[in-house]
Amino acid sequence: SQKIEQNSEALNIQEGKTATLTCNYTNYSPAYLQWYRQDPGRGPVFLLLIRENEKEKRKERLKVTFDTTLKQSLFHITASQPADSATYLCALDGDSNYQLIWGAGTKLIIKP
Amino acid sequence: DTGVSQDPRHKITKRGQNVTFRCDPISEHNRLYWYRQTLGQGPEFLTYFQNEAQLEKSRLLSDRFSAERPKGSFSTLEIQRTEQGDSAMYLCASSPPYSNQPQHFGDGTRLSIL
């Protein structure tokens, strides 16, 4: 079955730099992949969705890439700010039409 | 768009008691999902409704768990005879009636079993 791997170690980045988070999947290529942000004690908040036929998607300071050959998505935050500190989760369509499979998330810490 | 709301935000109960959580999705969304999340993990799918029909249920879901969405609007998740391992954050999400749409989450109900 499909598994998702995200870096379990926290990522510490200096303010103003670009943060890059990785999401690797192990099995079939999903039709689409989503990135969410989660703050402590809150539910995940949707950020970006990228489809299998798209190589890159952008939204303001956010950029997502999708490489089906490497079975990997990268999530970039440019000009990072302390307010970007959160856990970032990737999710992709699962074995059924309705399920999403989620990674464990990567905690991002932006230091002033 | 008032967002997805969940009630209560926190629930503390003794082992063996029954608990019920409520989720009010975004009104135009006919798809509703329940997830469980433990510390350091991503959400784990529990069940899915399309309108009032429960179309999918996780194979990992114990028969102590039951969910309803009687009129296709709000949903309830009940856990009977709670166990220590049920301690988690229970998240509800909703999405529009189209494929490949992002899910909108509530802030969850945190359940603690004493």
mmCIF file with all atom_site columns, C-alpha atoms in Angstrom:
data_model
loop_
_atom_site.group_PDB
_atom_site.id
_atom_site.type_symbol
_atom_site.label_atom_id
_atom_site.label_alt_id
_atom_site.label_comp_id
_atom_site.label_asym_id
_atom_site.label_entity_id
_atom_site.label_seq_id
_atom_site.pdbx_PDB_ins_code
_atom_site.Cartn_x
_atom_site.Cartn_y
_atom_site.Cartn_z
_atom_site.occupancy
_atom_site.B_iso_or_equiv
_atom_site.pdbx_formal_charge
_atom_site.auth_seq_id
_atom_site.auth_comp_id
_atom_site.auth_asym_id
_atom_site.auth_atom_id
_atom_site.pdbx_PDB_model_num
ATOM 1   C CA . SER A 1 1   ? 0.000   0.000  0.000   1.00 0.00 ? 1   SER A CA 1
ATOM 2   C CA . GLN A 1 2   ? 1.011   3.593  -0.493  1.00 0.00 ? 2   GLN A CA 1
ATOM 3   C CA . LYS A 1 3   ? 3.283   5.161  2.105   1.00 0.00 ? 3   LYS A CA 1
ATOM 4   C CA . ILE A 1 4   ? 4.401   8.754  2.478   1.00 0.00 ? 4   ILE A CA 1
ATOM 5   C CA . GLU A 1 5   ? 7.701   9.849  3.964   1.00 0.00 ? 5   GLU A CA 1
ATOM 6   C CA . GLN A 1 6   ? 8.322   13.321 5.250   1.00 0.00 ? 6   GLN A CA 1
ATOM 7   C CA . ASN A 1 7   ? 11.404  14.387 7.166   1.00 0.00 ? 7   ASN A CA 1
ATOM 8   C CA . SER A 1 8   ? 10.545  13.759 10.809  1.00 0.00 ? 8   SER A CA 1
ATOM 9   C CA . GLU A 1 9   ? 13.258  16.079 12.085  1.00 0.00 ? 9   GLU A CA 1
ATOM 10  C CA . ALA A 1 10  ? 12.398  19.725 12.536  1.00 0.00 ? 10  ALA A CA 1
ATOM 11  C CA . LEU A 1 11  ? 13.767  22.071 9.908   1.00 0.00 ? 11  LEU A CA 1
ATOM 12  C CA . ASN A 1 12  ? 15.391  25.250 11.241  1.00 0.00 ? 12  ASN A CA 1
ATOM 13  C CA . ILE A 1 13  ? 15.697  28.096 8.734   1.00 0.00 ? 13  ILE A CA 1
ATOM 14  C CA . GLN A 1 14  ? 16.907  31.675 9.114   1.00 0.00 ? 14  GLN A CA 1
ATOM 15  C CA . GLU A 1 15  ? 14.312  34.328 8.398   1.00 0.00 ? 15  GLU A CA 1
ATOM 16  C CA . GLY A 1 16  ? 14.461  35.542 4.809   1.00 0.00 ? 16  GLY A CA 1
ATOM 17  C CA . LYS A 1 17  ? 15.862  32.291 3.436   1.00 0.00 ? 17  LYS A CA 1
ATOM 18  C CA . THR A 1 18  ? 14.015  29.699 1.361   1.00 0.00 ? 18  THR A CA 1
ATOM 19  C CA . ALA A 1 19  ? 12.648  26.699 3.216   1.00 0.00 ? 19  ALA A CA 1
ATOM 20  C CA . THR A 1 20  ? 12.350  23.439 1.256   1.00 0.00 ? 20  THR A CA 1
ATOM 21  C CA . LEU A 1 21  ? 10.343  20.490 2.547   1.00 0.00 ? 21  LEU A CA 1
ATOM 22  C CA . THR A 1 22  ? 10.257  17.023 0.989   1.00 0.00 ? 22  THR A CA 1
ATOM 23  C CA . CYS A 1 23  ? 7.468   14.523 0.503   1.00 0.00 ? 23  CYS A CA 1
ATOM 24  C CA . ASN A 1 24  ? 8.336   11.096 -0.900  1.00 0.00 ? 24  ASN A CA 1
ATOM 25  C CA . TYR A 1 25  ? 5.845   8.371  -1.736  1.00 0.00 ? 25  TYR A CA 1
ATOM 26  C CA . THR A 1 26  ? 6.628   4.733  -2.240  1.00 0.00 ? 26  THR A CA 1
ATOM 27  C CA . ASN A 1 27  ? 4.143   3.149  -4.571  1.00 0.00 ? 27  ASN A CA 1
ATOM 28  C CA . TYR A 1 28  ? 1.900   4.247  -7.428  1.00 0.00 ? 28  TYR A CA 1
ATOM 29  C CA . SER A 1 29  ? 1.919   7.828  -8.642  1.00 0.00 ? 29  SER A CA 1
ATOM 30  C CA . PRO A 1 30  ? -1.085  9.683  -7.244  1.00 0.00 ? 30  PRO A CA 1
ATOM 31  C CA . ALA A 1 31  ? -3.462  11.649 -9.417  1.00 0.00 ? 31  ALA A CA 1
ATOM 32  C CA . TYR A 1 32  ? -2.808  14.672 -7.225  1.00 0.00 ? 32  TYR A CA 1
ATOM 33  C CA . LEU A 1 33  ? -0.876  15.709 -4.160  1.00 0.00 ? 33  LEU A CA 1
ATOM 34  C CA . GLN A 1 34  ? -1.822  18.320 -1.567  1.00 0.00 ? 34  GLN A CA 1
ATOM 35  C CA . TRP A 1 35  ? 0.100   20.354 0.980   1.00 0.00 ? 35  TRP A CA 1
ATOM 36  C CA . TYR A 1 36  ? -1.404  21.588 4.239   1.00 0.00 ? 36  TYR A CA 1
ATOM 37  C CA . ARG A 1 37  ? -0.196  23.670 7.151   1.00 0.00 ? 37  ARG A CA 1
ATOM 38  C CA . GLN A 1 38  ? -1.035  22.768 10.746  1.00 0.00 ? 38  GLN A CA 1
ATOM 39  C CA . ASP A 1 39  ? -0.519  24.929 13.818  1.00 0.00 ? 39  ASP A CA 1
ATOM 40  C CA . PRO A 1 40  ? -0.481  23.391 17.330  1.00 0.00 ? 40  PRO A CA 1
ATOM 41  C CA . GLY A 1 41  ? -3.979  22.524 18.527  1.00 0.00 ? 41  GLY A CA 1
ATOM 42  C CA . ARG A 1 42  ? -5.590  23.424 15.191  1.00 0.00 ? 42  ARG A CA 1
ATOM 43  C CA . GLY A 1 43  ? -6.802  21.509 12.185  1.00 0.00 ? 43  GLY A CA 1
ATOM 44  C CA . PRO A 1 44  ? -4.793  21.375 8.935   1.00 0.00 ? 44  PRO A CA 1
ATOM 45  C CA . VAL A 1 45  ? -5.256  24.276 6.519   1.00 0.00 ? 45  VAL A CA 1
ATOM 46  C CA . PHE A 1 46  ? -5.052  23.665 2.766   1.00 0.00 ? 46  PHE A CA 1
ATOM 47  C CA . LEU A 1 47  ? -2.239  25.429 0.913   1.00 0.00 ? 47  LEU A CA 1
ATOM 48  C CA . LEU A 1 48  ? -1.704  23.991 -2.567  1.00 0.00 ? 48  LEU A CA 1
ATOM 49  C CA . LEU A 1 49  ? -2.802  21.101 -4.790  1.00 0.00 ? 49  LEU A CA 1
ATOM 50  C CA . ILE A 1 50  ? -0.748  19.814 -7.708  1.00 0.00 ? 50  ILE A CA 1
ATOM 51  C CA . ARG A 1 51  ? -1.928  17.289 -10.285 1.00 0.00 ? 51  ARG A CA 1
ATOM 52  C CA . GLU A 1 52  ? 0.175   14.499 -11.790 1.00 0.00 ? 52  GLU A CA 1
ATOM 53  C CA . ASN A 1 53  ? 0.415   16.272 -15.142 1.00 0.00 ? 53  ASN A CA 1
ATOM 54  C CA . GLU A 1 54  ? 1.666   19.487 -13.520 1.00 0.00 ? 54  GLU A CA 1
ATOM 55  C CA . LYS A 1 55  ? 5.336   19.939 -12.768 1.00 0.00 ? 55  LYS A CA 1
ATOM 56  C CA . GLU A 1 56  ? 5.057   23.093 -10.683 1.00 0.00 ? 56  GLU A CA 1
ATOM 57  C CA . LYS A 1 57  ? 2.436   25.239 -8.916  1.00 0.00 ? 57  LYS A CA 1
ATOM 58  C CA . ARG A 1 58  ? 2.879   28.630 -7.267  1.00 0.00 ? 58  ARG A CA 1
ATOM 59  C CA . LYS A 1 59  ? 0.901   30.761 -4.853  1.00 0.00 ? 59  LYS A CA 1
ATOM 60  C CA . GLU A 1 60  ? 2.470   33.960 -3.557  1.00 0.00 ? 60  GLU A CA 1
ATOM 61  C CA . ARG A 1 61  ? 5.641   32.873 -1.679  1.00 0.00 ? 61  ARG A CA 1
ATOM 62  C CA . LEU A 1 62  ? 4.803   29.173 -1.979  1.00 0.00 ? 62  LEU A CA 1
ATOM 63  C CA . LYS A 1 63  ? 5.910   26.783 -4.714  1.00 0.00 ? 63  LYS A CA 1
ATOM 64  C CA . VAL A 1 64  ? 5.253   23.074 -5.091  1.00 0.00 ? 64  VAL A CA 1
ATOM 65  C CA . THR A 1 65  ? 6.917   20.715 -7.549  1.00 0.00 ? 65  THR A CA 1
ATOM 66  C CA . PHE A 1 66  ? 5.893   17.176 -8.445  1.00 0.00 ? 66  PHE A CA 1
ATOM 67  C CA . ASP A 1 67  ? 8.336   14.655 -9.944  1.00 0.00 ? 67  ASP A CA 1
ATOM 68  C CA . THR A 1 68  ? 6.624   11.348 -10.708 1.00 0.00 ? 68  THR A CA 1
ATOM 69  C CA . THR A 1 69  ? 9.940   9.775  -11.769 1.00 0.00 ? 69  THR A CA 1
ATOM 70  C CA . LEU A 1 70  ? 11.526  10.463 -8.383  1.00 0.00 ? 70  LEU A CA 1
ATOM 71  C CA . LYS A 1 71  ? 8.172   9.891  -6.612  1.00 0.00 ? 71  LYS A CA 1
ATOM 72  C CA . GLN A 1 72  ? 8.714   13.148 -4.828  1.00 0.00 ? 72  GLN A CA 1
ATOM 73  C CA . SER A 1 73  ? 7.136   16.535 -4.185  1.00 0.00 ? 73  SER A CA 1
ATOM 74  C CA . LEU A 1 74  ? 9.066   19.538 -2.918  1.00 0.00 ? 74  LEU A CA 1
ATOM 75  C CA . PHE A 1 75  ? 7.428   22.428 -1.081  1.00 0.00 ? 75  PHE A CA 1
ATOM 76  C CA . HIS A 1 76  ? 9.254   25.756 -1.043  1.00 0.00 ? 76  HIS A CA 1
ATOM 77  C CA . ILE A 1 77  ? 8.593   28.888 1.011   1.00 0.00 ? 77  ILE A CA 1
ATOM 78  C CA . THR A 1 78  ? 10.629  31.847 -0.227  1.00 0.00 ? 78  THR A CA 1
ATOM 79  C CA . ALA A 1 79  ? 11.498  34.888 1.911   1.00 0.00 ? 79  ALA A CA 1
ATOM 80  C CA . SER A 1 80  ? 10.491  32.882 4.978   1.00 0.00 ? 80  SER A CA 1
ATOM 81  C CA . GLN A 1 81  ? 9.079   34.637 8.038   1.00 0.00 ? 81  GLN A CA 1
ATOM 82  C CA . PRO A 1 82  ? 8.713   33.551 11.688  1.00 0.00 ? 82  PRO A CA 1
ATOM 83  C CA . ALA A 1 83  ? 4.927   33.391 11.065  1.00 0.00 ? 83  ALA A CA 1
ATOM 84  C CA . ASP A 1 84  ? 5.604   30.541 8.617   1.00 0.00 ? 84  ASP A CA 1
ATOM 85  C CA . SER A 1 85  ? 6.667   28.348 11.551  1.00 0.00 ? 85  SER A CA 1
ATOM 86  C CA . ALA A 1 86  ? 4.279   25.389 11.654  1.00 0.00 ? 86  ALA A CA 1
ATOM 87  C CA . THR A 1 87  ? 4.032   21.722 10.728  1.00 0.00 ? 87  THR A CA 1
ATOM 88  C CA . TYR A 1 88  ? 3.571   21.073 7.018   1.00 0.00 ? 88  TYR A CA 1
ATOM 89  C CA . LEU A 1 89  ? 1.759   17.943 5.891   1.00 0.00 ? 89  LEU A CA 1
ATOM 90  C CA . CYS A 1 90  ? 1.548   16.378 2.469   1.00 0.00 ? 90  CYS A CA 1
ATOM 91  C CA . ALA A 1 91  ? -1.352  14.182 1.432   1.00 0.00 ? 91  ALA A CA 1
ATOM 92  C CA . LEU A 1 92  ? -2.195  12.217 -1.666  1.00 0.00 ? 92  LEU A CA 1
ATOM 93  C CA . ASP A 1 93  ? -5.120  10.239 -3.000  1.00 0.00 ? 93  ASP A CA 1
ATOM 94  C CA . GLY A 1 94  ? -5.254  6.793  -1.499  1.00 0.00 ? 94  GLY A CA 1
ATOM 95  C CA . ASP A 1 95  ? -6.453  3.381  -2.497  1.00 0.00 ? 95  ASP A CA 1
ATOM 96  C CA . SER A 1 96  ? -10.063 4.468  -2.832  1.00 0.00 ? 96  SER A CA 1
ATOM 97  C CA . ASN A 1 97  ? -11.765 7.439  -4.428  1.00 0.00 ? 97  ASN A CA 1
ATOM 98  C CA . TYR A 1 98  ? -12.354 9.135  -1.098  1.00 0.00 ? 98  TYR A CA 1
ATOM 99  C CA . GLN A 1 99  ? -9.341  8.579  1.083   1.00 0.00 ? 99  GLN A CA 1
ATOM 100 C CA . LEU A 1 100 ? -6.358  10.819 1.473   1.00 0.00 ? 100 LEU A CA 1
ATOM 101 C CA . ILE A 1 101 ? -3.142  9.293  2.776   1.00 0.00 ? 101 ILE A CA 1
ATOM 102 C CA . TRP A 1 102 ? -1.142  11.655 4.952   1.00 0.00 ? 102 TRP A CA 1
ATOM 103 C CA . GLY A 1 103 ? 2.493   12.053 5.824   1.00 0.00 ? 103 GLY A CA 1
ATOM 104 C CA . ALA A 1 104 ? 3.494   12.623 9.445   1.00 0.00 ? 104 ALA A CA 1
ATOM 105 C CA . GLY A 1 105 ? 4.489   16.197 8.639   1.00 0.00 ? 105 GLY A CA 1
ATOM 106 C CA . THR A 1 106 ? 7.658   18.234 8.993   1.00 0.00 ? 106 THR A CA 1
ATOM 107 C CA . LYS A 1 107 ? 7.948   20.907 11.661  1.00 0.00 ? 107 LYS A CA 1
ATOM 108 C CA . LEU A 1 108 ? 9.379   24.110 10.231  1.00 0.00 ? 108 LEU A CA 1
ATOM 109 C CA . ILE A 1 109 ? 10.955  26.703 12.543  1.00 0.00 ? 109 ILE A CA 1
ATOM 110 C CA . ILE A 1 110 ? 11.877  30.095 11.112  1.00 0.00 ? 110 ILE A CA 1
ATOM 111 C CA . LYS A 1 111 ? 14.337  31.920 13.340  1.00 0.00 ? 111 LYS A CA 1
ATOM 112 C CA . PRO A 1 112 ? 14.381  35.752 13.368  1.00 0.00 ? 112 PRO A CA 1
ATOM 113 C CA . ASP B 2 1   ? -18.295 30.603 4.773   1.00 0.00 ? 1   ASP B CA 1
ATOM 114 C CA . THR B 2 2   ? -18.273 30.072 8.515   1.00 0.00 ? 2   THR B CA 1
ATOM 115 C CA . GLY B 2 3   ? -15.855 27.157 8.342   1.00 0.00 ? 3   GLY B CA 1
ATOM 116 C CA . VAL B 2 4   ? -16.094 23.678 9.820   1.00 0.00 ? 4   VAL B CA 1
ATOM 117 C CA . SER B 2 5   ? -16.960 23.672 13.509  1.00 0.00 ? 5   SER B CA 1
ATOM 118 C CA . GLN B 2 6   ? -16.502 20.845 15.987  1.00 0.00 ? 6   GLN B CA 1
ATOM 119 C CA . ASP B 2 7   ? -17.892 20.420 19.467  1.00 0.00 ? 7   ASP B CA 1
ATOM 120 C CA . PRO B 2 8   ? -16.636 19.980 22.103  1.00 0.00 ? 8   PRO B CA 1
ATOM 121 C CA . ARG B 2 9   ? -13.056 21.168 21.688  1.00 0.00 ? 9   ARG B CA 1
ATOM 122 C CA . HIS B 2 10  ? -11.886 19.055 24.590  1.00 0.00 ? 10  HIS B CA 1
ATOM 123 C CA . LYS B 2 11  ? -13.334 15.963 26.238  1.00 0.00 ? 11  LYS B CA 1
ATOM 124 C CA . ILE B 2 12  ? -11.947 14.215 29.293  1.00 0.00 ? 12  ILE B CA 1
ATOM 125 C CA . THR B 2 13  ? -13.615 10.981 30.309  1.00 0.00 ? 13  THR B CA 1
ATOM 126 C CA . LYS B 2 14  ? -12.977 7.802  32.233  1.00 0.00 ? 14  LYS B CA 1
ATOM 127 C CA . ARG B 2 15  ? -12.147 4.560  30.509  1.00 0.00 ? 15  ARG B CA 1
ATOM 128 C CA . GLY B 2 16  ? -15.241 2.604  29.618  1.00 0.00 ? 16  GLY B CA 1
ATOM 129 C CA . GLN B 2 17  ? -17.506 5.623  29.124  1.00 0.00 ? 17  GLN B CA 1
ATOM 130 C CA . ASN B 2 18  ? -19.187 6.509  25.837  1.00 0.00 ? 18  ASN B CA 1
ATOM 131 C CA . VAL B 2 19  ? -18.432 9.807  24.119  1.00 0.00 ? 19  VAL B CA 1
ATOM 132 C CA . THR B 2 20  ? -20.036 11.611 21.185  1.00 0.00 ? 20  THR B CA 1
ATOM 133 C CA . PHE B 2 21  ? -18.553 14.393 19.080  1.00 0.00 ? 21  PHE B CA 1
ATOM 134 C CA . ARG B 2 22  ? -20.334 16.690 16.659  1.00 0.00 ? 22  ARG B CA 1
ATOM 135 C CA . CYS B 2 23  ? -19.172 18.223 13.388  1.00 0.00 ? 23  CYS B CA 1
ATOM 136 C CA . ASP B 2 24  ? -20.903 20.989 11.424  1.00 0.00 ? 24  ASP B CA 1
ATOM 137 C CA . PRO B 2 25  ? -19.396 21.161 7.916   1.00 0.00 ? 25  PRO B CA 1
ATOM 138 C CA . ILE B 2 26  ? -19.425 24.089 5.515   1.00 0.00 ? 26  ILE B CA 1
ATOM 139 C CA . SER B 2 27  ? -23.021 24.269 4.336   1.00 0.00 ? 27  SER B CA 1
ATOM 140 C CA . GLU B 2 28  ? -22.405 23.824 0.583   1.00 0.00 ? 28  GLU B CA 1
ATOM 141 C CA . HIS B 2 29  ? -20.139 20.808 1.128   1.00 0.00 ? 29  HIS B CA 1
ATOM 142 C CA . ASN B 2 30  ? -21.772 17.418 0.678   1.00 0.00 ? 30  ASN B CA 1
ATOM 143 C CA . ARG B 2 31  ? -18.626 15.429 1.487   1.00 0.00 ? 31  ARG B CA 1
ATOM 144 C CA . LEU B 2 32  ? -17.648 14.906 5.113   1.00 0.00 ? 32  LEU B CA 1
ATOM 145 C CA . TYR B 2 33  ? -14.671 13.055 6.584   1.00 0.00 ? 33  TYR B CA 1
ATOM 146 C CA . TRP B 2 34  ? -13.607 11.988 10.064  1.00 0.00 ? 34  TRP B CA 1
ATOM 147 C CA . TYR B 2 35  ? -9.945  11.536 10.968  1.00 0.00 ? 35  TYR B CA 1
ATOM 148 C CA . ARG B 2 36  ? -7.966  10.679 14.078  1.00 0.00 ? 36  ARG B CA 1
ATOM 149 C CA . GLN B 2 37  ? -4.598  12.267 14.757  1.00 0.00 ? 37  GLN B CA 1
ATOM 150 C CA . THR B 2 38  ? -2.051  11.427 17.460  1.00 0.00 ? 38  THR B CA 1
ATOM 151 C CA . LEU B 2 39  ? 0.979   13.480 18.401  1.00 0.00 ? 39  LEU B CA 1
ATOM 152 C CA . GLY B 2 40  ? 3.641   13.584 15.716  1.00 0.00 ? 40  GLY B CA 1
ATOM 153 C CA . GLN B 2 41  ? 1.505   11.787 13.162  1.00 0.00 ? 41  GLN B CA 1
ATOM 154 C CA . GLY B 2 42  ? -0.600  12.846 10.220  1.00 0.00 ? 42  GLY B CA 1
ATOM 155 C CA . PRO B 2 43  ? -4.384  12.451 10.208  1.00 0.00 ? 43  PRO B CA 1
ATOM 156 C CA . GLU B 2 44  ? -5.602  8.852  9.928   1.00 0.00 ? 44  GLU B CA 1
ATOM 157 C CA . PHE B 2 45  ? -8.763  8.334  7.882   1.00 0.00 ? 45  PHE B CA 1
ATOM 158 C CA . LEU B 2 46  ? -11.734 6.946  9.808   1.00 0.00 ? 46  LEU B CA 1
ATOM 159 C CA . THR B 2 47  ? -14.822 7.348  7.647   1.00 0.00 ? 47  THR B CA 1
ATOM 160 C CA . TYR B 2 48  ? -16.400 9.291  4.767   1.00 0.00 ? 48  TYR B CA 1
ATOM 161 C CA . PHE B 2 49  ? -19.938 10.506 4.025   1.00 0.00 ? 49  PHE B CA 1
ATOM 162 C CA . GLN B 2 50  ? -21.414 11.774 0.809   1.00 0.00 ? 50  GLN B CA 1
ATOM 163 C CA . ASN B 2 51  ? -24.619 13.537 1.834   1.00 0.00 ? 51  ASN B CA 1
ATOM 164 C CA . GLU B 2 52  ? -26.201 11.164 4.377   1.00 0.00 ? 52  GLU B CA 1
ATOM 165 C CA . ALA B 2 53  ? -24.619 7.992  2.982   1.00 0.00 ? 53  ALA B CA 1
ATOM 166 C CA . GLN B 2 54  ? -21.585 6.535  4.727   1.00 0.00 ? 54  GLN B CA 1
ATOM 167 C CA . LEU B 2 55  ? -19.601 5.366  1.706   1.00 0.00 ? 55  LEU B CA 1
ATOM 168 C CA . GLU B 2 56  ? -16.350 4.300  3.274   1.00 0.00 ? 56  GLU B CA 1
ATOM 169 C CA . LYS B 2 57  ? -15.078 3.182  6.633   1.00 0.00 ? 57  LYS B CA 1
ATOM 170 C CA . SER B 2 58  ? -11.478 2.391  7.550   1.00 0.00 ? 58  SER B CA 1
ATOM 171 C CA . ARG B 2 59  ? -10.744 -1.293 7.988   1.00 0.00 ? 59  ARG B CA 1
ATOM 172 C CA . LEU B 2 60  ? -8.796  -0.299 11.083  1.00 0.00 ? 60  LEU B CA 1
ATOM 173 C CA . LEU B 2 61  ? -11.894 1.168  12.688  1.00 0.00 ? 61  LEU B CA 1
ATOM 174 C CA . SER B 2 62  ? -13.094 -0.784 15.683  1.00 0.00 ? 62  SER B CA 1
ATOM 175 C CA . ASP B 2 63  ? -16.794 -1.628 15.927  1.00 0.00 ? 63  ASP B CA 1
ATOM 176 C CA . ARG B 2 64  ? -16.862 0.572  19.037  1.00 0.00 ? 64  ARG B CA 1
ATOM 177 C CA . PHE B 2 65  ? -16.792 3.533  16.660  1.00 0.00 ? 65  PHE B CA 1
ATOM 178 C CA . SER B 2 66  ? -19.908 4.645  14.815  1.00 0.00 ? 66  SER B CA 1
ATOM 179 C CA . ALA B 2 67  ? -20.674 7.734  12.798  1.00 0.00 ? 67  ALA B CA 1
ATOM 180 C CA . GLU B 2 68  ? -23.881 9.219  11.442  1.00 0.00 ? 68  GLU B CA 1
ATOM 181 C CA . ARG B 2 69  ? -24.942 12.062 9.218   1.00 0.00 ? 69  ARG B CA 1
ATOM 182 C CA . PRO B 2 70  ? -28.714 11.789 9.437   1.00 0.00 ? 70  PRO B CA 1
ATOM 183 C CA . LYS B 2 71  ? -29.828 14.648 7.197   1.00 0.00 ? 71  LYS B CA 1
ATOM 184 C CA . GLY B 2 72  ? -26.699 15.148 5.180   1.00 0.00 ? 72  GLY B CA 1
ATOM 185 C CA . SER B 2 73  ? -25.704 18.184 7.232   1.00 0.00 ? 73  SER B CA 1
ATOM 186 C CA . PHE B 2 74  ? -24.018 17.787 10.625  1.00 0.00 ? 74  PHE B CA 1
ATOM 187 C CA . SER B 2 75  ? -22.353 14.522 11.648  1.00 0.00 ? 75  SER B CA 1
ATOM 188 C CA . THR B 2 76  ? -21.702 12.752 14.929  1.00 0.00 ? 76  THR B CA 1
ATOM 189 C CA . LEU B 2 77  ? -18.942 10.327 15.859  1.00 0.00 ? 77  LEU B CA 1
ATOM 190 C CA . GLU B 2 78  ? -19.564 8.071  18.843  1.00 0.00 ? 78  GLU B CA 1
ATOM 191 C CA . ILE B 2 79  ? -17.007 5.950  20.643  1.00 0.00 ? 79  ILE B CA 1
ATOM 192 C CA . GLN B 2 80  ? -18.410 3.322  22.964  1.00 0.00 ? 80  GLN B CA 1
ATOM 193 C CA . ARG B 2 81  ? -16.547 1.775  25.905  1.00 0.00 ? 81  ARG B CA 1
ATOM 194 C CA . THR B 2 82  ? -13.574 4.087  25.499  1.00 0.00 ? 82  THR B CA 1
ATOM 195 C CA . GLU B 2 83  ? -10.060 2.738  25.952  1.00 0.00 ? 83  GLU B CA 1
ATOM 196 C CA . GLN B 2 84  ? -6.754  4.450  26.725  1.00 0.00 ? 84  GLN B CA 1
ATOM 197 C CA . GLY B 2 85  ? -5.693  4.047  23.100  1.00 0.00 ? 85  GLY B CA 1
ATOM 198 C CA . ASP B 2 86  ? -8.609  6.173  21.958  1.00 0.00 ? 86  ASP B CA 1
ATOM 199 C CA . SER B 2 87  ? -6.900  9.286  23.327  1.00 0.00 ? 87  SER B CA 1
ATOM 200 C CA . ALA B 2 88  ? -6.257  11.460 20.271  1.00 0.00 ? 88  ALA B CA 1
ATOM 201 C CA . MET B 2 89  ? -7.421  14.492 18.339  1.00 0.00 ? 89  MET B CA 1
ATOM 202 C CA . TYR B 2 90  ? -10.545 13.744 16.288  1.00 0.00 ? 90  TYR B CA 1
ATOM 203 C CA . LEU B 2 91  ? -10.751 15.911 13.197  1.00 0.00 ? 91  LEU B CA 1
ATOM 204 C CA . CYS B 2 92  ? -13.649 16.524 10.868  1.00 0.00 ? 92  CYS B CA 1
ATOM 205 C CA . ALA B 2 93  ? -13.272 17.869 7.326   1.00 0.00 ? 93  ALA B CA 1
ATOM 206 C CA . SER B 2 94  ? -15.624 18.716 4.499   1.00 0.00 ? 94  SER B CA 1
ATOM 207 C CA . SER B 2 95  ? -15.228 19.334 0.773   1.00 0.00 ? 95  SER B CA 1
ATOM 208 C CA . PRO B 2 96  ? -17.363 20.358 -2.211  1.00 0.00 ? 96  PRO B CA 1
ATOM 209 C CA . PRO B 2 97  ? -19.091 17.755 -4.412  1.00 0.00 ? 97  PRO B CA 1
ATOM 210 C CA . TYR B 2 98  ? -16.327 17.615 -7.030  1.00 0.00 ? 98  TYR B CA 1
ATOM 211 C CA . SER B 2 99  ? -13.331 15.347 -7.446  1.00 0.00 ? 99  SER B CA 1
ATOM 212 C CA . ASN B 2 100 ? -9.872  16.244 -6.205  1.00 0.00 ? 100 ASN B CA 1
ATOM 213 C CA . GLN B 2 101 ? -10.964 19.148 -4.036  1.00 0.00 ? 101 GLN B CA 1
ATOM 214 C CA . PRO B 2 102 ? -9.066  20.283 -0.940  1.00 0.00 ? 102 PRO B CA 1
ATOM 215 C CA . GLN B 2 103 ? -10.541 19.434 2.412   1.00 0.00 ? 103 GLN B CA 1
ATOM 216 C CA . HIS B 2 104 ? -11.522 22.076 4.956   1.00 0.00 ? 104 HIS B CA 1
ATOM 217 C CA . PHE B 2 105 ? -10.855 21.027 8.531   1.00 0.00 ? 105 PHE B CA 1
ATOM 218 C CA . GLY B 2 106 ? -12.306 21.968 11.857  1.00 0.00 ? 106 GLY B CA 1
ATOM 219 C CA . ASP B 2 107 ? -10.020 22.454 14.842  1.00 0.00 ? 107 ASP B CA 1
ATOM 220 C CA . GLY B 2 108 ? -10.841 19.038 16.213  1.00 0.00 ? 108 GLY B CA 1
ATOM 221 C CA . THR B 2 109 ? -11.964 17.513 19.486  1.00 0.00 ? 109 THR B CA 1
ATOM 222 C CA . ARG B 2 110 ? -9.151  16.466 21.780  1.00 0.00 ? 110 ARG B CA 1
ATOM 223 C CA . LEU B 2 111 ? -10.136 13.329 23.695  1.00 0.00 ? 111 LEU B CA 1
ATOM 224 C CA . SER B 2 112 ? -8.305  12.330 26.854  1.00 0.00 ? 112 SER B CA 1
ATOM 225 C CA . ILE B 2 113 ? -9.090  9.004  28.529  1.00 0.00 ? 113 ILE B CA 1
ATOM 226 C CA . LEU B 2 114 ? -8.271  8.792  32.220  1.00 0.00 ? 114 LEU B CA 1
#
